[in-house]
PDB file as gemmi writes it, atoms N, CA and C in Angstrom:
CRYST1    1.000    1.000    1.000  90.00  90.00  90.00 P 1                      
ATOM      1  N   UNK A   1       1.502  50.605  40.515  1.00  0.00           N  
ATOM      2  CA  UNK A   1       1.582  49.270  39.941  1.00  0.00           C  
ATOM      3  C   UNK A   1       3.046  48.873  39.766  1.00  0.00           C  
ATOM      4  N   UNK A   2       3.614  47.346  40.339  1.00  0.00           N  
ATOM      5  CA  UNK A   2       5.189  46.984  39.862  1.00  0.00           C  
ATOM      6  C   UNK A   2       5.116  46.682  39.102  1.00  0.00           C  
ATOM      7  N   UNK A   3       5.884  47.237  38.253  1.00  0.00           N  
ATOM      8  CA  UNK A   3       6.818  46.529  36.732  1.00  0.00           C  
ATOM      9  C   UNK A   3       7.986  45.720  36.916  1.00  0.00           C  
ATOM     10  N   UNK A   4       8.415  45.338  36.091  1.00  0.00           N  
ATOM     11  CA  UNK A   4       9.175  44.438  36.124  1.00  0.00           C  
ATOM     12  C   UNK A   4      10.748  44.859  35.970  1.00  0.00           C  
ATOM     13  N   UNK A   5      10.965  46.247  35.570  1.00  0.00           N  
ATOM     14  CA  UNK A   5      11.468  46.643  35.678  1.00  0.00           C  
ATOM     15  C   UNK A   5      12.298  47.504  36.938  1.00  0.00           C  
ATOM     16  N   UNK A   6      11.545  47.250  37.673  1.00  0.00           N  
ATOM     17  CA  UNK A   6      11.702  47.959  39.305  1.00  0.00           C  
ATOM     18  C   UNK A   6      11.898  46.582  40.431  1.00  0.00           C  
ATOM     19  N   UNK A   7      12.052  45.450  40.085  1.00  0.00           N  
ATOM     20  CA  UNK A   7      12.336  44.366  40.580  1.00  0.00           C  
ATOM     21  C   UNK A   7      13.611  43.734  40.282  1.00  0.00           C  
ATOM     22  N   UNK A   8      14.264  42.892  40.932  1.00  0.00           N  
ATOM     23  CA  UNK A   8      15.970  42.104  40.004  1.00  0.00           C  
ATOM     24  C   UNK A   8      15.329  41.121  38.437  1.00  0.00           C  
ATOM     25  N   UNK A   9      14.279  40.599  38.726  1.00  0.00           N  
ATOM     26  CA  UNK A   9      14.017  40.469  37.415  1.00  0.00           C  
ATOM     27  C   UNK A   9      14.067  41.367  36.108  1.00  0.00           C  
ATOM     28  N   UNK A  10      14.017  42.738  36.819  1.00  0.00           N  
ATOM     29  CA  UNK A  10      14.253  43.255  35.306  1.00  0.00           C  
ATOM     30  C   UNK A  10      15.836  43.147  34.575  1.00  0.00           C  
ATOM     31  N   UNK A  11      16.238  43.000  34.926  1.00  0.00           N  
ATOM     32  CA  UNK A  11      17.803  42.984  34.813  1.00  0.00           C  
ATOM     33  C   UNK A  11      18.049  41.578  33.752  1.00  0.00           C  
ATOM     34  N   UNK A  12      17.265  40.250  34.237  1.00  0.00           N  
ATOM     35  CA  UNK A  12      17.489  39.175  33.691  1.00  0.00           C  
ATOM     36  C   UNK A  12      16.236  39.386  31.946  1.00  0.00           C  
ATOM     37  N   UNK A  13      15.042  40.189  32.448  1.00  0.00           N  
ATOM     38  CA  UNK A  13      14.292  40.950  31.077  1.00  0.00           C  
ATOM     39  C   UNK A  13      14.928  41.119  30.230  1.00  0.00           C  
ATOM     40  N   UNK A  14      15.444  41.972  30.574  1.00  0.00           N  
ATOM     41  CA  UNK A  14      16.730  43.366  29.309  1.00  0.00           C  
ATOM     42  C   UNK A  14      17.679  42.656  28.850  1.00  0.00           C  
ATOM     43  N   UNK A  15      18.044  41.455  29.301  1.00  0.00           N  
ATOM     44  CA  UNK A  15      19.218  40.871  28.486  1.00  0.00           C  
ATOM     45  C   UNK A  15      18.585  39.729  28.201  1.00  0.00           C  
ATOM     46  N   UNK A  16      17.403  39.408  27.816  1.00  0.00           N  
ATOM     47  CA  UNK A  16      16.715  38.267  27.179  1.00  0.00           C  
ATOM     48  C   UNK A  16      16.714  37.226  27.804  1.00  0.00           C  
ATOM     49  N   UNK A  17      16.926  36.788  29.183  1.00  0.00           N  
ATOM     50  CA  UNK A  17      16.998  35.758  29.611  1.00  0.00           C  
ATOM     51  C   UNK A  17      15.516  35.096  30.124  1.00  0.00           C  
ATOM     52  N   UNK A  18      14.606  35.744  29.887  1.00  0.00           N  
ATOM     53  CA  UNK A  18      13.485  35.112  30.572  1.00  0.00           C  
ATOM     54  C   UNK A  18      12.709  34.662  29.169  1.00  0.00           C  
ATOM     55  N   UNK A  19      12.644  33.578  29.454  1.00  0.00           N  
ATOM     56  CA  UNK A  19      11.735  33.020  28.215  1.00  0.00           C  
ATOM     57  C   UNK A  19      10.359  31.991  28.310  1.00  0.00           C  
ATOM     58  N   UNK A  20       9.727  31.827  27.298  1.00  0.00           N  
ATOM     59  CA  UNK A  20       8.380  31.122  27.498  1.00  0.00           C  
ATOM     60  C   UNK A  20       7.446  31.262  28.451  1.00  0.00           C  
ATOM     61  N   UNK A  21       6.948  32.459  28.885  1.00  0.00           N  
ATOM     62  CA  UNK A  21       6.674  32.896  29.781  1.00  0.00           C  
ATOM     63  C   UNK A  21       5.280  32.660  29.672  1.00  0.00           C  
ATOM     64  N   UNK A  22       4.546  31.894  31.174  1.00  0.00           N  
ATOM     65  CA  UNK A  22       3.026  31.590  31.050  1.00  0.00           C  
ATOM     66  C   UNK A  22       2.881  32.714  31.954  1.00  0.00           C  
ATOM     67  N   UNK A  23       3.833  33.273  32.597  1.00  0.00           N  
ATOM     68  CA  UNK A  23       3.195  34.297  33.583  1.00  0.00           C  
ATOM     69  C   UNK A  23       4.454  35.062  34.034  1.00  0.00           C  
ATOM     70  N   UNK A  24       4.231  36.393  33.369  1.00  0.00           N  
ATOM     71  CA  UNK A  24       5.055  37.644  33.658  1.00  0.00           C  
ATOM     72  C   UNK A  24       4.406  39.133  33.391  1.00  0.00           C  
ATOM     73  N   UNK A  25       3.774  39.262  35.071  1.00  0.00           N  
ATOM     74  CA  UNK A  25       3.156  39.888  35.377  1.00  0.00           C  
ATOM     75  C   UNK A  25       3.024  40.171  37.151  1.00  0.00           C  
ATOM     76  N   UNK A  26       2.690  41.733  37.541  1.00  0.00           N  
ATOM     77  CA  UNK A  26       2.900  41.917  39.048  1.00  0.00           C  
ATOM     78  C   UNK A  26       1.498  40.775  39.520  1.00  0.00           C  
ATOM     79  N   UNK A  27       2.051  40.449  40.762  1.00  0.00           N  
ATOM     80  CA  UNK A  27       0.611  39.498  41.701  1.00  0.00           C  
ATOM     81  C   UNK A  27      -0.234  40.143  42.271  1.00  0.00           C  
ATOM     82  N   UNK A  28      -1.147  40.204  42.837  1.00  0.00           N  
ATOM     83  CA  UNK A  28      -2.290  40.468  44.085  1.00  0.00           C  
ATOM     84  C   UNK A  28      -1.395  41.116  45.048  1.00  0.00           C  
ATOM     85  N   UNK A  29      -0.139  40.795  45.581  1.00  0.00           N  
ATOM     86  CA  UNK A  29       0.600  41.806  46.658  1.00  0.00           C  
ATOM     87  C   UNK A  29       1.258  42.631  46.368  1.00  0.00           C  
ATOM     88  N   UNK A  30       1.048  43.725  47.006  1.00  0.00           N  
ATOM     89  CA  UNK A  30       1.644  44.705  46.156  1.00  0.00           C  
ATOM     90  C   UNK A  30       2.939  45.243  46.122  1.00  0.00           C  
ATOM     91  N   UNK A  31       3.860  45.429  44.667  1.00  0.00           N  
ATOM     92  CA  UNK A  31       5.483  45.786  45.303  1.00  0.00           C  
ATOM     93  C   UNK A  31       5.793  44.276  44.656  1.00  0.00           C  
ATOM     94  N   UNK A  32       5.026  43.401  44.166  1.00  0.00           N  
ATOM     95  CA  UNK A  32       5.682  42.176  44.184  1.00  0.00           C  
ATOM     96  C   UNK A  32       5.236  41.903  42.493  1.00  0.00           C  
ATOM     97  N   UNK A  33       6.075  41.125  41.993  1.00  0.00           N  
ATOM     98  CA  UNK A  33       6.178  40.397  40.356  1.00  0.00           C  
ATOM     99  C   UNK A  33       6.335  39.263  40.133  1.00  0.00           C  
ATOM    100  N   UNK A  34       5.558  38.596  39.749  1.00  0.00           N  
ATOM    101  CA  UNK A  34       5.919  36.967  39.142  1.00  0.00           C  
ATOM    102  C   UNK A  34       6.377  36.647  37.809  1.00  0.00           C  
ATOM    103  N   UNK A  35       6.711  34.984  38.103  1.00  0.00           N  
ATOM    104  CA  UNK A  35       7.524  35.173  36.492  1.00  0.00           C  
ATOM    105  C   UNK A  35       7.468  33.661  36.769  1.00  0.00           C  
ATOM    106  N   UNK A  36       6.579  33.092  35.463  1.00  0.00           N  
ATOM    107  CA  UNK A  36       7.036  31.152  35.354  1.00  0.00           C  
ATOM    108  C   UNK A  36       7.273  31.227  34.137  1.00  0.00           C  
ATOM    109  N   UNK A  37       8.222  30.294  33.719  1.00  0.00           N  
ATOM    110  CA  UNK A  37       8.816  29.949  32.281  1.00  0.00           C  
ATOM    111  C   UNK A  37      10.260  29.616  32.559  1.00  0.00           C  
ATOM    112  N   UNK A  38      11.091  30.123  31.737  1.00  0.00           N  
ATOM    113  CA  UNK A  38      12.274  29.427  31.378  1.00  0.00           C  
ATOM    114  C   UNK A  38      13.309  30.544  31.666  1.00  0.00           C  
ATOM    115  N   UNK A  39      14.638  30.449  32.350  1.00  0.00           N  
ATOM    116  CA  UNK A  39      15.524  31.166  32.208  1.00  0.00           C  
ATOM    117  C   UNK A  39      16.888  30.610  32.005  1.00  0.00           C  
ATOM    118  N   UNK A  40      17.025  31.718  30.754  1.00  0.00           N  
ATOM    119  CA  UNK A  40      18.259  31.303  30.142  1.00  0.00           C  
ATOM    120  C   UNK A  40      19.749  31.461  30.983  1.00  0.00           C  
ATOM    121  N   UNK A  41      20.685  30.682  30.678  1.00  0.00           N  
ATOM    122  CA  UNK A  41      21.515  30.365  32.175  1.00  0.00           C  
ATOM    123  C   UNK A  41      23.037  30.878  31.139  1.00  0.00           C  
ATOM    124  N   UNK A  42      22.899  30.214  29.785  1.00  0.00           N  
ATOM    125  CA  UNK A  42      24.585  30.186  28.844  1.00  0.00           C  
ATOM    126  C   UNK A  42      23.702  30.127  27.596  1.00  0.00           C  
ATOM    127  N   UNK A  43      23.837  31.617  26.477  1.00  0.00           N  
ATOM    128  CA  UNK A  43      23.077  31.554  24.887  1.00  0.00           C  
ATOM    129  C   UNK A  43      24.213  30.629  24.090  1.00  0.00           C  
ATOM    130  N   UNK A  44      23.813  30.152  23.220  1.00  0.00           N  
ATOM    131  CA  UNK A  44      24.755  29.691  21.988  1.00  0.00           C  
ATOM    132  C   UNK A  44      25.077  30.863  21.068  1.00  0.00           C  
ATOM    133  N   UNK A  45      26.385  30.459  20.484  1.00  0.00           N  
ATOM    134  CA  UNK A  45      26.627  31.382  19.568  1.00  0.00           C  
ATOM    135  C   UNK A  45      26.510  31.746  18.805  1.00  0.00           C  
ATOM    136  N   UNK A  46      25.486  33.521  18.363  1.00  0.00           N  
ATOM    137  CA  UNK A  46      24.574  33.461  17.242  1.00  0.00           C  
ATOM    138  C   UNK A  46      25.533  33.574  15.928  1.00  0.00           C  
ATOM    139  N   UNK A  47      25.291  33.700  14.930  1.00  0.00           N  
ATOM    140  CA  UNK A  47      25.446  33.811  13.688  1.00  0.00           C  
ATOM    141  C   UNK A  47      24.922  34.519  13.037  1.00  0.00           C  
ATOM    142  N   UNK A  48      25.199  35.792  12.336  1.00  0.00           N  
ATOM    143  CA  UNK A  48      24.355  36.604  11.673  1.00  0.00           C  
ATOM    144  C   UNK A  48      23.452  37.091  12.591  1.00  0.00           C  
ATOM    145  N   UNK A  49      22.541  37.548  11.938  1.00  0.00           N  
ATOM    146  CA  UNK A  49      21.459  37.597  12.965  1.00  0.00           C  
ATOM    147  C   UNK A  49      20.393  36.893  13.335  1.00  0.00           C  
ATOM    148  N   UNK A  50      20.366  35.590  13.385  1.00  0.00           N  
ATOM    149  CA  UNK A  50      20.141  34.373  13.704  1.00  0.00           C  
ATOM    150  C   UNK A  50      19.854  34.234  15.071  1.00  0.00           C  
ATOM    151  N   UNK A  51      18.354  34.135  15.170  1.00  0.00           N  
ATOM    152  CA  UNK A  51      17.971  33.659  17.255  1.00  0.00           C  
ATOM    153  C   UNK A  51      18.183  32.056  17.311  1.00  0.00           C  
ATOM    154  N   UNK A  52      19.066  31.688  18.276  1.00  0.00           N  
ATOM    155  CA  UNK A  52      19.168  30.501  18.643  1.00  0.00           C  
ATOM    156  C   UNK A  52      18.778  30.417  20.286  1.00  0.00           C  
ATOM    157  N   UNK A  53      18.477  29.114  20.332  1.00  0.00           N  
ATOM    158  CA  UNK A  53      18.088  28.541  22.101  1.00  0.00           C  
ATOM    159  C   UNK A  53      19.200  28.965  22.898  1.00  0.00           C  
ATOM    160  N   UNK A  54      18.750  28.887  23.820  1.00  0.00           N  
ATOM    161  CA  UNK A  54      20.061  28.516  24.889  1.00  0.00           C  
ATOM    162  C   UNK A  54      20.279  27.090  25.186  1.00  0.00           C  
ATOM    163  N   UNK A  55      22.052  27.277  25.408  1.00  0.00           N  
ATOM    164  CA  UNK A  55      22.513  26.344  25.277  1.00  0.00           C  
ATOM    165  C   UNK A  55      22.122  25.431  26.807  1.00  0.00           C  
ATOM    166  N   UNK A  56      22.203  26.040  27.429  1.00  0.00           N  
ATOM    167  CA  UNK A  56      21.582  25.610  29.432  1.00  0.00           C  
ATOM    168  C   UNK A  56      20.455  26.668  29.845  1.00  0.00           C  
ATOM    169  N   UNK A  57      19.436  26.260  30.289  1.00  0.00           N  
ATOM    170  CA  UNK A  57      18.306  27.055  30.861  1.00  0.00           C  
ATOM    171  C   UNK A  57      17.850  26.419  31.729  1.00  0.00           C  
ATOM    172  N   UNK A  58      17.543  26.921  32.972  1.00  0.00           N  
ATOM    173  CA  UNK A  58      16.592  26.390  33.870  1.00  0.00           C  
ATOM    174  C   UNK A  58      14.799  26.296  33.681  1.00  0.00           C  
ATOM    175  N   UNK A  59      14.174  25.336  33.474  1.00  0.00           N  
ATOM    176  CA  UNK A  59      13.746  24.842  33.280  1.00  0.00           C  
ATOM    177  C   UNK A  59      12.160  24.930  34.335  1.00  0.00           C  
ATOM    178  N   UNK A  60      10.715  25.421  33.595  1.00  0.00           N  
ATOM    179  CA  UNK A  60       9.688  25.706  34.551  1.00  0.00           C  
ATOM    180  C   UNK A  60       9.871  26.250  35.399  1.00  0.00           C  
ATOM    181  N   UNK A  61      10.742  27.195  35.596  1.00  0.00           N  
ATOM    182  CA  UNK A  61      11.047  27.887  37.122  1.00  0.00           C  
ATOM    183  C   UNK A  61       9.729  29.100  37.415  1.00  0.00           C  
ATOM    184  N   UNK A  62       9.708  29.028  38.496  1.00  0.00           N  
ATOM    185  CA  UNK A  62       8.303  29.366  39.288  1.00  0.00           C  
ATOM    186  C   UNK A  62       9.541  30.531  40.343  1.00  0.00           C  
ATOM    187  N   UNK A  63       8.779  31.941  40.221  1.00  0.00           N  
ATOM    188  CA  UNK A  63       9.826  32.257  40.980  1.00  0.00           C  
ATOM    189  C   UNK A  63       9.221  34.110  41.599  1.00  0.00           C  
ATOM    190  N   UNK A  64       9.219  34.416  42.289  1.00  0.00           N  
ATOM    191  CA  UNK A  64       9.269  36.147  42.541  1.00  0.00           C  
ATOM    192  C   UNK A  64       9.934  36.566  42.802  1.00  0.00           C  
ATOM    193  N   UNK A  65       9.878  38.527  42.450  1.00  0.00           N  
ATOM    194  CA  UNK A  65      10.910  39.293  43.135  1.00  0.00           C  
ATOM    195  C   UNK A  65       9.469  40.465  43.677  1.00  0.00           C  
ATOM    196  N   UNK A  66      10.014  41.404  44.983  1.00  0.00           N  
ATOM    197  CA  UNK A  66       9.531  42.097  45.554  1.00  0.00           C  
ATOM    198  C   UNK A  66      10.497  43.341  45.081  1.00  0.00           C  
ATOM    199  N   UNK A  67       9.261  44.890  44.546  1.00  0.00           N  
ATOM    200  CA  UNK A  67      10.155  45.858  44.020  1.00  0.00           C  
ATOM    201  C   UNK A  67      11.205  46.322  45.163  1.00  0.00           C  
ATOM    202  N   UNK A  68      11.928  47.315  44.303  1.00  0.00           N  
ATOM    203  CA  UNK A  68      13.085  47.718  45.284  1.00  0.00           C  
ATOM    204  C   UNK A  68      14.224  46.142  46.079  1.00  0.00           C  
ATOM    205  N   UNK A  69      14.110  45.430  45.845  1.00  0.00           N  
ATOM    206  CA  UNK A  69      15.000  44.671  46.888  1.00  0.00           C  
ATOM    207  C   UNK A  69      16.157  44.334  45.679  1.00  0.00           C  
ATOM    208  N   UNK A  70      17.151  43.977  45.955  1.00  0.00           N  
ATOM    209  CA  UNK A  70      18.644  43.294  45.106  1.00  0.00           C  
ATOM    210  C   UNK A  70      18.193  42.231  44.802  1.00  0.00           C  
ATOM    211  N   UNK A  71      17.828  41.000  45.759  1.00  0.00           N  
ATOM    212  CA  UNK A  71      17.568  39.552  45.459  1.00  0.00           C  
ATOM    213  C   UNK A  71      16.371  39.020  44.946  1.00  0.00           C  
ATOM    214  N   UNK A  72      16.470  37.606  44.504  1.00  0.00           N  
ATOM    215  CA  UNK A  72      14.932  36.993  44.169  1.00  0.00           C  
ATOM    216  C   UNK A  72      15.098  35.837  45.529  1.00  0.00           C  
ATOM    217  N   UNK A  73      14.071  36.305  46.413  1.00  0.00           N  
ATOM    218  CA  UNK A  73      13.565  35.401  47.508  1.00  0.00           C  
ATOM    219  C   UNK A  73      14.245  33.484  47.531  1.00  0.00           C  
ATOM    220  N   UNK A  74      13.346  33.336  46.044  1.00  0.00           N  
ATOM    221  CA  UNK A  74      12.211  32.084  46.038  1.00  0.00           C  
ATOM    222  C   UNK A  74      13.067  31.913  44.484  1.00  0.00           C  
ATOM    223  N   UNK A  75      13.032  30.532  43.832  1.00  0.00           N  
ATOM    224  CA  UNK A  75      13.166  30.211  42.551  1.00  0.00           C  
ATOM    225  C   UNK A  75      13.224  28.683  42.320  1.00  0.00           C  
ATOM    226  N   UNK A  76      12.282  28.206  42.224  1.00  0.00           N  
ATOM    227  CA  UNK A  76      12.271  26.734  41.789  1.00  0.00           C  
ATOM    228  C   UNK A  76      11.792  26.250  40.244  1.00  0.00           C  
ATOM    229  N   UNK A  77      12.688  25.502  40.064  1.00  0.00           N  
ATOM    230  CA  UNK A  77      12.776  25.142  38.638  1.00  0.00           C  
ATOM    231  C   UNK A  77      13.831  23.631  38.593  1.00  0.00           C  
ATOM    232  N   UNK A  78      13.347  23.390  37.263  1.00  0.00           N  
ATOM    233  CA  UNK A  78      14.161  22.087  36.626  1.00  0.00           C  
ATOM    234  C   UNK A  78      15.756  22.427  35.804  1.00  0.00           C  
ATOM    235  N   UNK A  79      16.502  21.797  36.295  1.00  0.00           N  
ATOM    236  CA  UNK A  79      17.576  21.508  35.487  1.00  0.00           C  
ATOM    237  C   UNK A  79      18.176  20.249  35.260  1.00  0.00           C  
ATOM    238  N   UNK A  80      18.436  19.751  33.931  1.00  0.00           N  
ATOM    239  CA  UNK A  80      18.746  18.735  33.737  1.00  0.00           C  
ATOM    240  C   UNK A  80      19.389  17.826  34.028  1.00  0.00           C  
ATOM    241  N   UNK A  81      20.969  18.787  34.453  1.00  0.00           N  
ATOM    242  CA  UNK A  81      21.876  17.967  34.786  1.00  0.00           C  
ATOM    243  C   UNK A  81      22.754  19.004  35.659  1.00  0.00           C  
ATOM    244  N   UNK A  82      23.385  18.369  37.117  1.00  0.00           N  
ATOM    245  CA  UNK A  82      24.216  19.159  37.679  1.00  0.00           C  
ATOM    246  C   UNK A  82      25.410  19.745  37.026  1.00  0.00           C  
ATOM    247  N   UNK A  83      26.041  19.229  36.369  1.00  0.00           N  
ATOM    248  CA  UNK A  83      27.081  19.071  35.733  1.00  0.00           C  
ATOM    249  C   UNK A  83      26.838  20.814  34.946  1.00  0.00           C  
ATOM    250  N   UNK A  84      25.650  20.876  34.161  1.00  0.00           N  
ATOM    251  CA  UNK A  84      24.819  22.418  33.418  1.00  0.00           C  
ATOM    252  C   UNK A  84      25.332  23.303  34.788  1.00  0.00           C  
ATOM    253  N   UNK A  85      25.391  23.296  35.631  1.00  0.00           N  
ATOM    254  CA  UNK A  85      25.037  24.361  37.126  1.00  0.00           C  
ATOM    255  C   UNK A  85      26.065  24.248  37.379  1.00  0.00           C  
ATOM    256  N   UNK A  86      26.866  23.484  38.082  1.00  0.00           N  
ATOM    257  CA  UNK A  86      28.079  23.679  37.791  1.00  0.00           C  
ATOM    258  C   UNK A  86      28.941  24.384  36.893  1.00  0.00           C  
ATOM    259  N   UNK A  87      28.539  24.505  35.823  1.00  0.00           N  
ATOM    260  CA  UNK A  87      29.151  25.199  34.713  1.00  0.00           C  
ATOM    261  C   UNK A  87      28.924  26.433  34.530  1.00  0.00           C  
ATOM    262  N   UNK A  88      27.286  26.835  35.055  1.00  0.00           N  
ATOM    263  CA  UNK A  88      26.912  27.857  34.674  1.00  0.00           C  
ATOM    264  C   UNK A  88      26.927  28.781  36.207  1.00  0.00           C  
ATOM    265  N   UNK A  89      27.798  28.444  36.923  1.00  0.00           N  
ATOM    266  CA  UNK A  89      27.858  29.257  38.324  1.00  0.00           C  
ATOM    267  C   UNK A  89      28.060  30.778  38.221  1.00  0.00           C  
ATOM    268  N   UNK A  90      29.497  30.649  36.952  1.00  0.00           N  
ATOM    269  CA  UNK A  90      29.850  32.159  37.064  1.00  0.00           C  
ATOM    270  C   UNK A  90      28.566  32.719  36.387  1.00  0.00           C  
ATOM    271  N   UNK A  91      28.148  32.421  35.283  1.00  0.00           N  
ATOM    272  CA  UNK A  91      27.006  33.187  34.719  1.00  0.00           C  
ATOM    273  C   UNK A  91      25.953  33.696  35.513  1.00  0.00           C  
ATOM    274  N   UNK A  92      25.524  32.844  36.337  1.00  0.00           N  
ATOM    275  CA  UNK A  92      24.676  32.794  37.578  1.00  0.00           C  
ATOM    276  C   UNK A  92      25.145  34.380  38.588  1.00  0.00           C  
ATOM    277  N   UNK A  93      25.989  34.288  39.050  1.00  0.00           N  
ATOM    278  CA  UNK A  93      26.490  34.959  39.759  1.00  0.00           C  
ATOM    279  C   UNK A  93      26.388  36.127  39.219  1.00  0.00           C  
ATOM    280  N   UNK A  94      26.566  36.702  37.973  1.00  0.00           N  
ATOM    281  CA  UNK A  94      26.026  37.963  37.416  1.00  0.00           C  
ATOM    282  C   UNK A  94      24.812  38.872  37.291  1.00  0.00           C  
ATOM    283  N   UNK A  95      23.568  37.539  37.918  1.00  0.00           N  
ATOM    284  CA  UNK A  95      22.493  37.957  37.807  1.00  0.00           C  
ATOM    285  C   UNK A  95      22.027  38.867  39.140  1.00  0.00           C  
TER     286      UNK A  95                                                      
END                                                                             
């Protein structure tokens, strides 16, 4: 069975970036993991120990990874404003 942990999604897991999740769980093919909800792109700065939103997230993203591979294929989602993506390139690039 894939976990999510054996996919590049796990990586974005472990550091809290996947959020509101209607579906995070492996699919019908096997080796493969889905994931719809929200991913966090830039957190705000907590305070204490205080959970706050993120400050930019991509938005309904619909997306898979296949275990073992580096990349995510496929990722479609909403973002508000280019200007957010632009900004959030380097962050991006870490994932």
């Amino acid at each position: 069975m894939t976990t999510i942990e054996k996919t590049p999604l796990g990586r974005l897991d472990q550091e809290g970036r996947l959020l509101n999740a209607v579906l995070k769980s492996p699919t019908t093919k096997p080796g493969r993991f889905g994931f719809r909800g929200d991913i966090a792109l830039k957190f705000q700065t907590q305070l204490a120990d205080e959970k706050r939103p993120p400050e930019f997230s991509i938005e309904q993203v619909l997306t898979i990874a296949q275990e073992g591979e580096a990349t995510i294929p496929i990722l479609a989602g909403y973002l508000h404003s280019f200007a957010i993506w632009n900004r959030s390139l380097k962050s991006l690039a870490t994932f």
